[in-house]
Amino acid sequence: MIATKQQNPVLLVHGINDTGAVFNKMAFSLRQQGLSVHTVDLIPNNGSEVLEKLAQQVANYVNDTFATAQPLDIVGFSMGGIVSRYYIQRLGGINRVQRFITISSPHYGTIVAYGTWLAGALQMRPHSDFLNDLNSDVEMLKQLNFTSIWTPYDLMIIPTESSQLGIGKEITLPVLLHPLMLTDSRTLSIVAKILTKSVKS
Protein backbone atom coordinates (compact mmCIF):
# COMPACT_ATOMS: atom_id res chain seq x y z
CA MET A 1 0.00 0.00 0.00
CA ILE A 2 1.14 3.52 -0.80
CA ALA A 3 0.43 6.31 1.70
CA THR A 4 -0.44 9.66 0.16
CA LYS A 5 -0.68 12.98 1.97
CA GLN A 6 -3.46 14.22 -0.30
CA GLN A 7 -5.82 16.69 1.37
CA ASN A 8 -9.40 16.23 0.28
CA PRO A 9 -12.38 18.52 0.68
CA VAL A 10 -14.36 17.56 3.78
CA LEU A 11 -18.15 17.17 3.88
CA LEU A 12 -19.84 17.42 7.29
CA VAL A 13 -23.22 15.66 7.56
CA HIS A 14 -25.44 16.60 10.52
CA GLY A 15 -27.86 14.56 12.61
CA ILE A 16 -31.56 14.67 13.43
CA ASN A 17 -33.10 18.07 14.23
CA ASP A 18 -29.82 19.79 13.31
CA THR A 19 -28.51 21.76 10.34
CA GLY A 20 -25.00 22.18 9.00
CA ALA A 21 -24.60 25.01 11.52
CA VAL A 22 -24.13 22.43 14.29
CA PHE A 23 -20.62 21.99 12.84
CA ASN A 24 -19.68 25.70 13.01
CA LYS A 25 -16.95 25.24 15.63
CA MET A 26 -15.55 22.11 13.95
CA ALA A 27 -15.65 23.71 10.50
CA PHE A 28 -13.78 26.78 11.78
CA SER A 29 -11.20 24.55 13.46
CA LEU A 30 -10.64 22.48 10.30
CA ARG A 31 -10.38 25.56 8.10
CA GLN A 32 -7.69 26.84 10.45
CA GLN A 33 -5.79 23.67 9.47
CA GLY A 34 -6.10 24.66 5.81
CA LEU A 35 -8.87 22.21 4.91
CA SER A 36 -11.71 22.94 2.49
CA VAL A 37 -14.87 22.30 4.53
CA HIS A 38 -18.45 21.93 3.30
CA THR A 39 -21.75 21.28 5.07
CA VAL A 40 -25.03 20.00 3.69
CA ASP A 41 -28.48 20.74 5.15
CA LEU A 42 -30.66 17.63 5.04
CA ILE A 43 -34.36 18.42 4.45
CA PRO A 44 -36.48 17.57 6.33
CA ASN A 45 -34.18 17.15 9.34
CA ASN A 46 -36.71 15.85 11.87
CA GLY A 47 -36.60 12.14 11.08
CA SER A 48 -39.79 12.17 9.00
CA GLU A 49 -37.99 11.26 5.75
CA VAL A 50 -36.49 7.85 5.09
CA LEU A 51 -32.71 7.81 5.32
CA GLU A 52 -32.31 6.61 1.72
CA LYS A 53 -33.78 9.92 0.52
CA LEU A 54 -31.48 11.93 2.80
CA ALA A 55 -28.51 9.94 1.50
CA GLN A 56 -29.55 10.85 -2.03
CA GLN A 57 -29.36 14.51 -0.97
CA VAL A 58 -25.76 13.87 0.11
CA ALA A 59 -25.03 12.21 -3.24
CA ASN A 60 -26.61 15.13 -5.11
CA TYR A 61 -24.59 17.64 -3.08
CA VAL A 62 -21.35 15.76 -3.82
CA ASN A 63 -22.14 15.53 -7.53
CA ASP A 64 -23.11 19.21 -7.75
CA THR A 65 -20.19 20.54 -5.69
CA PHE A 66 -17.11 18.49 -6.54
CA ALA A 67 -15.46 17.46 -9.78
CA THR A 68 -16.25 13.89 -10.81
CA ALA A 69 -12.76 12.59 -10.10
CA GLN A 70 -12.37 14.53 -6.82
CA PRO A 71 -11.95 12.25 -3.77
CA LEU A 72 -13.45 13.55 -0.55
CA ASP A 73 -13.67 12.89 3.17
CA ILE A 74 -16.89 12.72 5.19
CA VAL A 75 -17.61 13.35 8.85
CA GLY A 76 -21.10 12.23 9.92
CA PHE A 77 -22.63 13.07 13.29
CA SER A 78 -25.32 10.85 14.82
CA MET A 79 -27.96 10.15 12.15
CA GLY A 80 -25.64 11.86 9.66
CA GLY A 81 -23.18 9.01 10.07
CA ILE A 82 -25.85 6.49 9.06
CA VAL A 83 -27.03 8.64 6.15
CA SER A 84 -23.40 8.92 5.03
CA ARG A 85 -22.96 5.16 5.28
CA TYR A 86 -25.91 4.64 2.93
CA TYR A 87 -24.36 7.10 0.49
CA ILE A 88 -21.02 5.28 0.71
CA GLN A 89 -22.33 1.71 0.72
CA ARG A 90 -25.31 2.01 -1.64
CA LEU A 91 -24.99 5.14 -3.77
CA GLY A 92 -21.42 4.85 -5.04
CA GLY A 93 -19.67 6.91 -2.40
CA ILE A 94 -17.30 4.00 -1.76
CA ASN A 95 -15.54 5.01 -4.99
CA ARG A 96 -14.95 8.60 -3.86
CA VAL A 97 -14.67 8.77 -0.09
CA GLN A 98 -11.19 8.17 1.36
CA ARG A 99 -11.53 9.16 5.01
CA PHE A 100 -14.82 8.54 6.82
CA ILE A 101 -15.48 9.49 10.43
CA THR A 102 -18.69 8.85 12.36
CA ILE A 103 -19.30 10.64 15.65
CA SER A 104 -21.85 9.11 18.04
CA SER A 105 -23.72 7.34 15.23
CA PRO A 106 -26.20 4.53 16.01
CA HIS A 107 -24.65 1.88 13.74
CA TYR A 108 -26.67 -0.79 15.51
CA GLY A 109 -29.61 1.44 16.38
CA THR A 110 -30.77 3.28 19.49
CA ILE A 111 -33.74 2.54 21.72
CA VAL A 112 -34.40 6.29 21.79
CA ALA A 113 -35.85 5.80 18.28
CA TYR A 114 -38.76 3.89 19.86
CA GLY A 115 -40.02 7.26 21.07
CA THR A 116 -41.39 8.22 17.64
CA TRP A 117 -43.05 6.67 14.59
CA LEU A 118 -41.38 8.99 12.08
CA ALA A 119 -40.09 7.04 9.07
CA GLY A 120 -36.41 7.91 9.42
CA ALA A 121 -36.44 7.30 13.15
CA LEU A 122 -37.97 3.85 12.66
CA GLN A 123 -34.91 2.98 10.57
CA MET A 124 -32.64 3.81 13.49
CA ARG A 125 -34.28 1.34 15.85
CA PRO A 126 -32.11 -1.66 16.82
CA HIS A 127 -32.37 -4.54 14.30
CA SER A 128 -34.31 -2.45 11.77
CA ASP A 129 -34.34 -3.82 8.23
CA PHE A 130 -32.45 -0.70 7.13
CA LEU A 131 -29.59 -1.16 9.60
CA ASN A 132 -29.50 -4.95 9.13
CA ASP A 133 -29.04 -4.35 5.40
CA LEU A 134 -26.25 -1.79 5.87
CA ASN A 135 -24.49 -4.00 8.40
CA SER A 136 -24.72 -7.08 6.15
CA ASP A 137 -21.78 -5.86 4.06
CA VAL A 138 -20.12 -3.43 6.43
CA GLU A 139 -16.78 -5.04 5.53
CA MET A 140 -16.65 -2.82 2.44
CA LEU A 141 -15.81 0.12 4.71
CA LYS A 142 -12.40 -1.49 5.24
CA GLN A 143 -11.54 0.01 1.84
CA LEU A 144 -11.62 3.44 3.52
CA ASN A 145 -9.79 5.04 6.41
CA PHE A 146 -12.78 4.58 8.76
CA THR A 147 -12.97 5.87 12.35
CA SER A 148 -15.84 5.79 14.85
CA ILE A 149 -15.68 8.30 17.73
CA TRP A 150 -18.17 7.84 20.56
CA THR A 151 -18.84 8.47 24.24
CA PRO A 152 -19.97 5.91 26.84
CA TYR A 153 -22.11 8.65 28.44
CA ASP A 154 -24.35 9.20 25.42
CA LEU A 155 -28.06 9.50 26.28
CA MET A 156 -29.17 9.60 22.63
CA ILE A 157 -27.37 6.47 21.47
CA ILE A 158 -28.52 3.66 23.77
CA PRO A 159 -26.85 1.28 24.18
CA THR A 160 -23.79 3.48 23.67
CA GLU A 161 -21.86 0.50 22.24
CA SER A 162 -24.10 0.82 19.20
CA SER A 163 -21.64 3.47 18.00
CA GLN A 164 -18.99 0.76 17.68
CA LEU A 165 -18.99 -0.77 14.24
CA GLY A 166 -16.37 -3.44 14.86
CA ILE A 167 -14.13 -2.40 11.97
CA GLY A 168 -11.70 0.43 11.37
CA LYS A 169 -10.53 2.50 14.30
CA GLU A 170 -12.60 3.09 17.46
CA ILE A 171 -11.97 6.12 19.68
CA THR A 172 -13.82 6.55 22.97
CA LEU A 173 -14.05 9.97 24.58
CA PRO A 174 -15.56 10.63 28.04
CA VAL A 175 -17.83 13.43 26.82
CA LEU A 176 -20.93 13.90 28.98
CA LEU A 177 -23.58 14.81 26.40
CA HIS A 178 -24.35 13.75 22.82
CA PRO A 179 -24.27 17.26 21.27
CA LEU A 180 -21.05 18.19 23.07
CA MET A 181 -19.22 15.62 20.94
CA LEU A 182 -19.05 18.23 18.17
CA THR A 183 -17.53 21.00 20.26
CA ASP A 184 -15.27 19.14 22.69
CA SER A 185 -11.65 20.14 22.09
CA ARG A 186 -10.58 16.47 22.11
CA THR A 187 -13.01 15.64 19.32
CA LEU A 188 -11.84 18.61 17.25
CA SER A 189 -8.21 17.62 17.70
CA ILE A 190 -8.81 13.97 16.77
CA VAL A 191 -10.91 14.81 13.71
CA ALA A 192 -8.29 17.27 12.45
CA LYS A 193 -5.54 14.72 12.96
CA ILE A 194 -7.42 12.02 11.03
CA LEU A 195 -8.30 14.33 8.14
CA THR A 196 -4.72 15.54 7.71
CA LYS A 197 -3.12 12.11 8.01
CA SER A 198 -1.96 10.21 4.93
CA VAL A 199 -4.41 7.81 3.33
CA LYS A 200 -3.51 4.36 2.08
CA SER A 201 -4.28 3.66 -1.53
Tab-separated table of C-alpha atoms in Angstrom:
chain	number	residue	atom	x	y	z
A	1	MET	CA	0.000	0.000	0.000
A	2	ILE	CA	1.138	3.517	-0.798
A	3	ALA	CA	0.435	6.309	1.702
A	4	THR	CA	-0.439	9.657	0.157
A	5	LYS	CA	-0.675	12.977	1.966
A	6	GLN	CA	-3.461	14.215	-0.304
A	7	GLN	CA	-5.816	16.692	1.370
A	8	ASN	CA	-9.404	16.227	0.284
A	9	PRO	CA	-12.380	18.518	0.679
A	10	VAL	CA	-14.357	17.556	3.782
A	11	LEU	CA	-18.146	17.174	3.875
A	12	LEU	CA	-19.841	17.424	7.287
A	13	VAL	CA	-23.223	15.663	7.564
A	14	HIS	CA	-25.442	16.597	10.524
A	15	GLY	CA	-27.856	14.564	12.609
A	16	ILE	CA	-31.560	14.668	13.430
A	17	ASN	CA	-33.098	18.073	14.233
A	18	ASP	CA	-29.818	19.790	13.306
A	19	THR	CA	-28.508	21.760	10.336
A	20	GLY	CA	-24.997	22.185	9.000
A	21	ALA	CA	-24.598	25.006	11.524
A	22	VAL	CA	-24.129	22.428	14.285
A	23	PHE	CA	-20.617	21.991	12.843
A	24	ASN	CA	-19.676	25.698	13.013
A	25	LYS	CA	-16.952	25.240	15.635
A	26	MET	CA	-15.547	22.109	13.952
A	27	ALA	CA	-15.650	23.715	10.498
A	28	PHE	CA	-13.782	26.783	11.779
A	29	SER	CA	-11.198	24.553	13.461
A	30	LEU	CA	-10.638	22.484	10.305
A	31	ARG	CA	-10.378	25.560	8.100
A	32	GLN	CA	-7.691	26.836	10.454
A	33	GLN	CA	-5.794	23.675	9.471
A	34	GLY	CA	-6.104	24.656	5.813
A	35	LEU	CA	-8.866	22.208	4.908
A	36	SER	CA	-11.711	22.941	2.495
A	37	VAL	CA	-14.869	22.299	4.527
A	38	HIS	CA	-18.453	21.930	3.302
A	39	THR	CA	-21.750	21.282	5.068
A	40	VAL	CA	-25.033	20.005	3.690
A	41	ASP	CA	-28.479	20.743	5.151
A	42	LEU	CA	-30.662	17.631	5.044
A	43	ILE	CA	-34.357	18.421	4.454
A	44	PRO	CA	-36.480	17.572	6.327
A	45	ASN	CA	-34.180	17.154	9.335
A	46	ASN	CA	-36.710	15.855	11.867
A	47	GLY	CA	-36.597	12.138	11.081
A	48	SER	CA	-39.789	12.168	9.003
A	49	GLU	CA	-37.995	11.262	5.746
A	50	VAL	CA	-36.490	7.848	5.087
A	51	LEU	CA	-32.711	7.808	5.318
A	52	GLU	CA	-32.308	6.606	1.725
A	53	LYS	CA	-33.783	9.916	0.520
A	54	LEU	CA	-31.483	11.931	2.800
A	55	ALA	CA	-28.510	9.940	1.505
A	56	GLN	CA	-29.552	10.850	-2.034
A	57	GLN	CA	-29.359	14.511	-0.965
A	58	VAL	CA	-25.757	13.865	0.109
A	59	ALA	CA	-25.035	12.206	-3.244
A	60	ASN	CA	-26.611	15.127	-5.108
A	61	TYR	CA	-24.591	17.639	-3.077
A	62	VAL	CA	-21.354	15.761	-3.819
A	63	ASN	CA	-22.136	15.531	-7.526
A	64	ASP	CA	-23.106	19.206	-7.752
A	65	THR	CA	-20.189	20.542	-5.689
A	66	PHE	CA	-17.110	18.490	-6.540
A	67	ALA	CA	-15.460	17.457	-9.785
A	68	THR	CA	-16.251	13.886	-10.814
A	69	ALA	CA	-12.761	12.589	-10.097
A	70	GLN	CA	-12.368	14.531	-6.823
A	71	PRO	CA	-11.953	12.253	-3.775
A	72	LEU	CA	-13.455	13.546	-0.549
A	73	ASP	CA	-13.669	12.888	3.171
A	74	ILE	CA	-16.893	12.718	5.191
A	75	VAL	CA	-17.613	13.348	8.853
A	76	GLY	CA	-21.101	12.232	9.919
A	77	PHE	CA	-22.633	13.074	13.290
A	78	SER	CA	-25.315	10.850	14.824
A	79	MET	CA	-27.963	10.147	12.145
A	80	GLY	CA	-25.637	11.864	9.662
A	81	GLY	CA	-23.179	9.011	10.066
A	82	ILE	CA	-25.849	6.494	9.065
A	83	VAL	CA	-27.026	8.637	6.151
A	84	SER	CA	-23.398	8.916	5.030
A	85	ARG	CA	-22.963	5.158	5.283
A	86	TYR	CA	-25.907	4.644	2.934
A	87	TYR	CA	-24.356	7.095	0.486
A	88	ILE	CA	-21.023	5.280	0.708
A	89	GLN	CA	-22.329	1.710	0.715
A	90	ARG	CA	-25.312	2.012	-1.637
A	91	LEU	CA	-24.988	5.139	-3.775
A	92	GLY	CA	-21.422	4.846	-5.038
A	93	GLY	CA	-19.673	6.913	-2.398
A	94	ILE	CA	-17.304	4.001	-1.756
A	95	ASN	CA	-15.537	5.012	-4.988
A	96	ARG	CA	-14.951	8.604	-3.856
A	97	VAL	CA	-14.668	8.769	-0.091
A	98	GLN	CA	-11.191	8.166	1.360
A	99	ARG	CA	-11.525	9.164	5.007
A	100	PHE	CA	-14.816	8.544	6.822
A	101	ILE	CA	-15.482	9.491	10.434
A	102	THR	CA	-18.688	8.853	12.360
A	103	ILE	CA	-19.298	10.639	15.648
A	104	SER	CA	-21.847	9.105	18.037
A	105	SER	CA	-23.724	7.345	15.233
A	106	PRO	CA	-26.204	4.528	16.005
A	107	HIS	CA	-24.654	1.881	13.744
A	108	TYR	CA	-26.675	-0.790	15.508
A	109	GLY	CA	-29.610	1.445	16.380
A	110	THR	CA	-30.766	3.283	19.486
A	111	ILE	CA	-33.740	2.540	21.719
A	112	VAL	CA	-34.403	6.291	21.788
A	113	ALA	CA	-35.849	5.800	18.281
A	114	TYR	CA	-38.755	3.888	19.861
A	115	GLY	CA	-40.024	7.264	21.074
A	116	THR	CA	-41.393	8.215	17.643
A	117	TRP	CA	-43.050	6.665	14.591
A	118	LEU	CA	-41.385	8.989	12.076
A	119	ALA	CA	-40.092	7.039	9.069
A	120	GLY	CA	-36.408	7.912	9.421
A	121	ALA	CA	-36.437	7.305	13.147
A	122	LEU	CA	-37.969	3.850	12.656
A	123	GLN	CA	-34.914	2.981	10.566
A	124	MET	CA	-32.636	3.814	13.494
A	125	ARG	CA	-34.279	1.337	15.846
A	126	PRO	CA	-32.114	-1.660	16.824
A	127	HIS	CA	-32.374	-4.535	14.304
A	128	SER	CA	-34.309	-2.448	11.768
A	129	ASP	CA	-34.335	-3.823	8.228
A	130	PHE	CA	-32.449	-0.695	7.127
A	131	LEU	CA	-29.586	-1.163	9.605
A	132	ASN	CA	-29.495	-4.945	9.125
A	133	ASP	CA	-29.044	-4.351	5.398
A	134	LEU	CA	-26.254	-1.790	5.874
A	135	ASN	CA	-24.489	-3.999	8.400
A	136	SER	CA	-24.716	-7.075	6.155
A	137	ASP	CA	-21.782	-5.860	4.056
A	138	VAL	CA	-20.121	-3.434	6.429
A	139	GLU	CA	-16.777	-5.035	5.530
A	140	MET	CA	-16.649	-2.825	2.441
A	141	LEU	CA	-15.812	0.119	4.714
A	142	LYS	CA	-12.400	-1.489	5.238
A	143	GLN	CA	-11.543	0.014	1.841
A	144	LEU	CA	-11.620	3.439	3.516
A	145	ASN	CA	-9.795	5.044	6.409
A	146	PHE	CA	-12.777	4.583	8.762
A	147	THR	CA	-12.968	5.865	12.345
A	148	SER	CA	-15.837	5.788	14.845
A	149	ILE	CA	-15.684	8.300	17.727
A	150	TRP	CA	-18.166	7.837	20.561
A	151	THR	CA	-18.844	8.472	24.237
A	152	PRO	CA	-19.969	5.914	26.844
A	153	TYR	CA	-22.113	8.649	28.443
A	154	ASP	CA	-24.354	9.197	25.418
A	155	LEU	CA	-28.058	9.502	26.282
A	156	MET	CA	-29.174	9.600	22.630
A	157	ILE	CA	-27.373	6.465	21.470
A	158	ILE	CA	-28.521	3.656	23.770
A	159	PRO	CA	-26.846	1.283	24.185
A	160	THR	CA	-23.786	3.482	23.670
A	161	GLU	CA	-21.862	0.505	22.244
A	162	SER	CA	-24.102	0.822	19.198
A	163	SER	CA	-21.644	3.474	18.000
A	164	GLN	CA	-18.987	0.763	17.682
A	165	LEU	CA	-18.988	-0.769	14.236
A	166	GLY	CA	-16.372	-3.438	14.855
A	167	ILE	CA	-14.132	-2.400	11.970
A	168	GLY	CA	-11.696	0.428	11.374
A	169	LYS	CA	-10.531	2.504	14.303
A	170	GLU	CA	-12.597	3.090	17.457
A	171	ILE	CA	-11.969	6.121	19.680
A	172	THR	CA	-13.822	6.546	22.972
A	173	LEU	CA	-14.050	9.970	24.584
A	174	PRO	CA	-15.556	10.630	28.039
A	175	VAL	CA	-17.830	13.435	26.822
A	176	LEU	CA	-20.926	13.904	28.980
A	177	LEU	CA	-23.579	14.805	26.404
A	178	HIS	CA	-24.350	13.745	22.817
A	179	PRO	CA	-24.271	17.260	21.266
A	180	LEU	CA	-21.055	18.191	23.069
A	181	MET	CA	-19.218	15.620	20.943
A	182	LEU	CA	-19.051	18.230	18.166
A	183	THR	CA	-17.529	21.005	20.258
A	184	ASP	CA	-15.273	19.143	22.695
A	185	SER	CA	-11.651	20.137	22.089
A	186	ARG	CA	-10.579	16.471	22.114
A	187	THR	CA	-13.012	15.637	19.316
A	188	LEU	CA	-11.845	18.605	17.254
A	189	SER	CA	-8.212	17.621	17.697
A	190	ILE	CA	-8.811	13.973	16.774
A	191	VAL	CA	-10.907	14.806	13.706
A	192	ALA	CA	-8.292	17.269	12.448
A	193	LYS	CA	-5.538	14.720	12.963
A	194	ILE	CA	-7.421	12.016	11.027
A	195	LEU	CA	-8.303	14.326	8.141
A	196	THR	CA	-4.725	15.537	7.715
A	197	LYS	CA	-3.119	12.111	8.006
A	198	SER	CA	-1.962	10.210	4.934
A	199	VAL	CA	-4.413	7.809	3.331
A	200	LYS	CA	-3.513	4.357	2.083
A	201	SER	CA	-4.277	3.657	-1.527
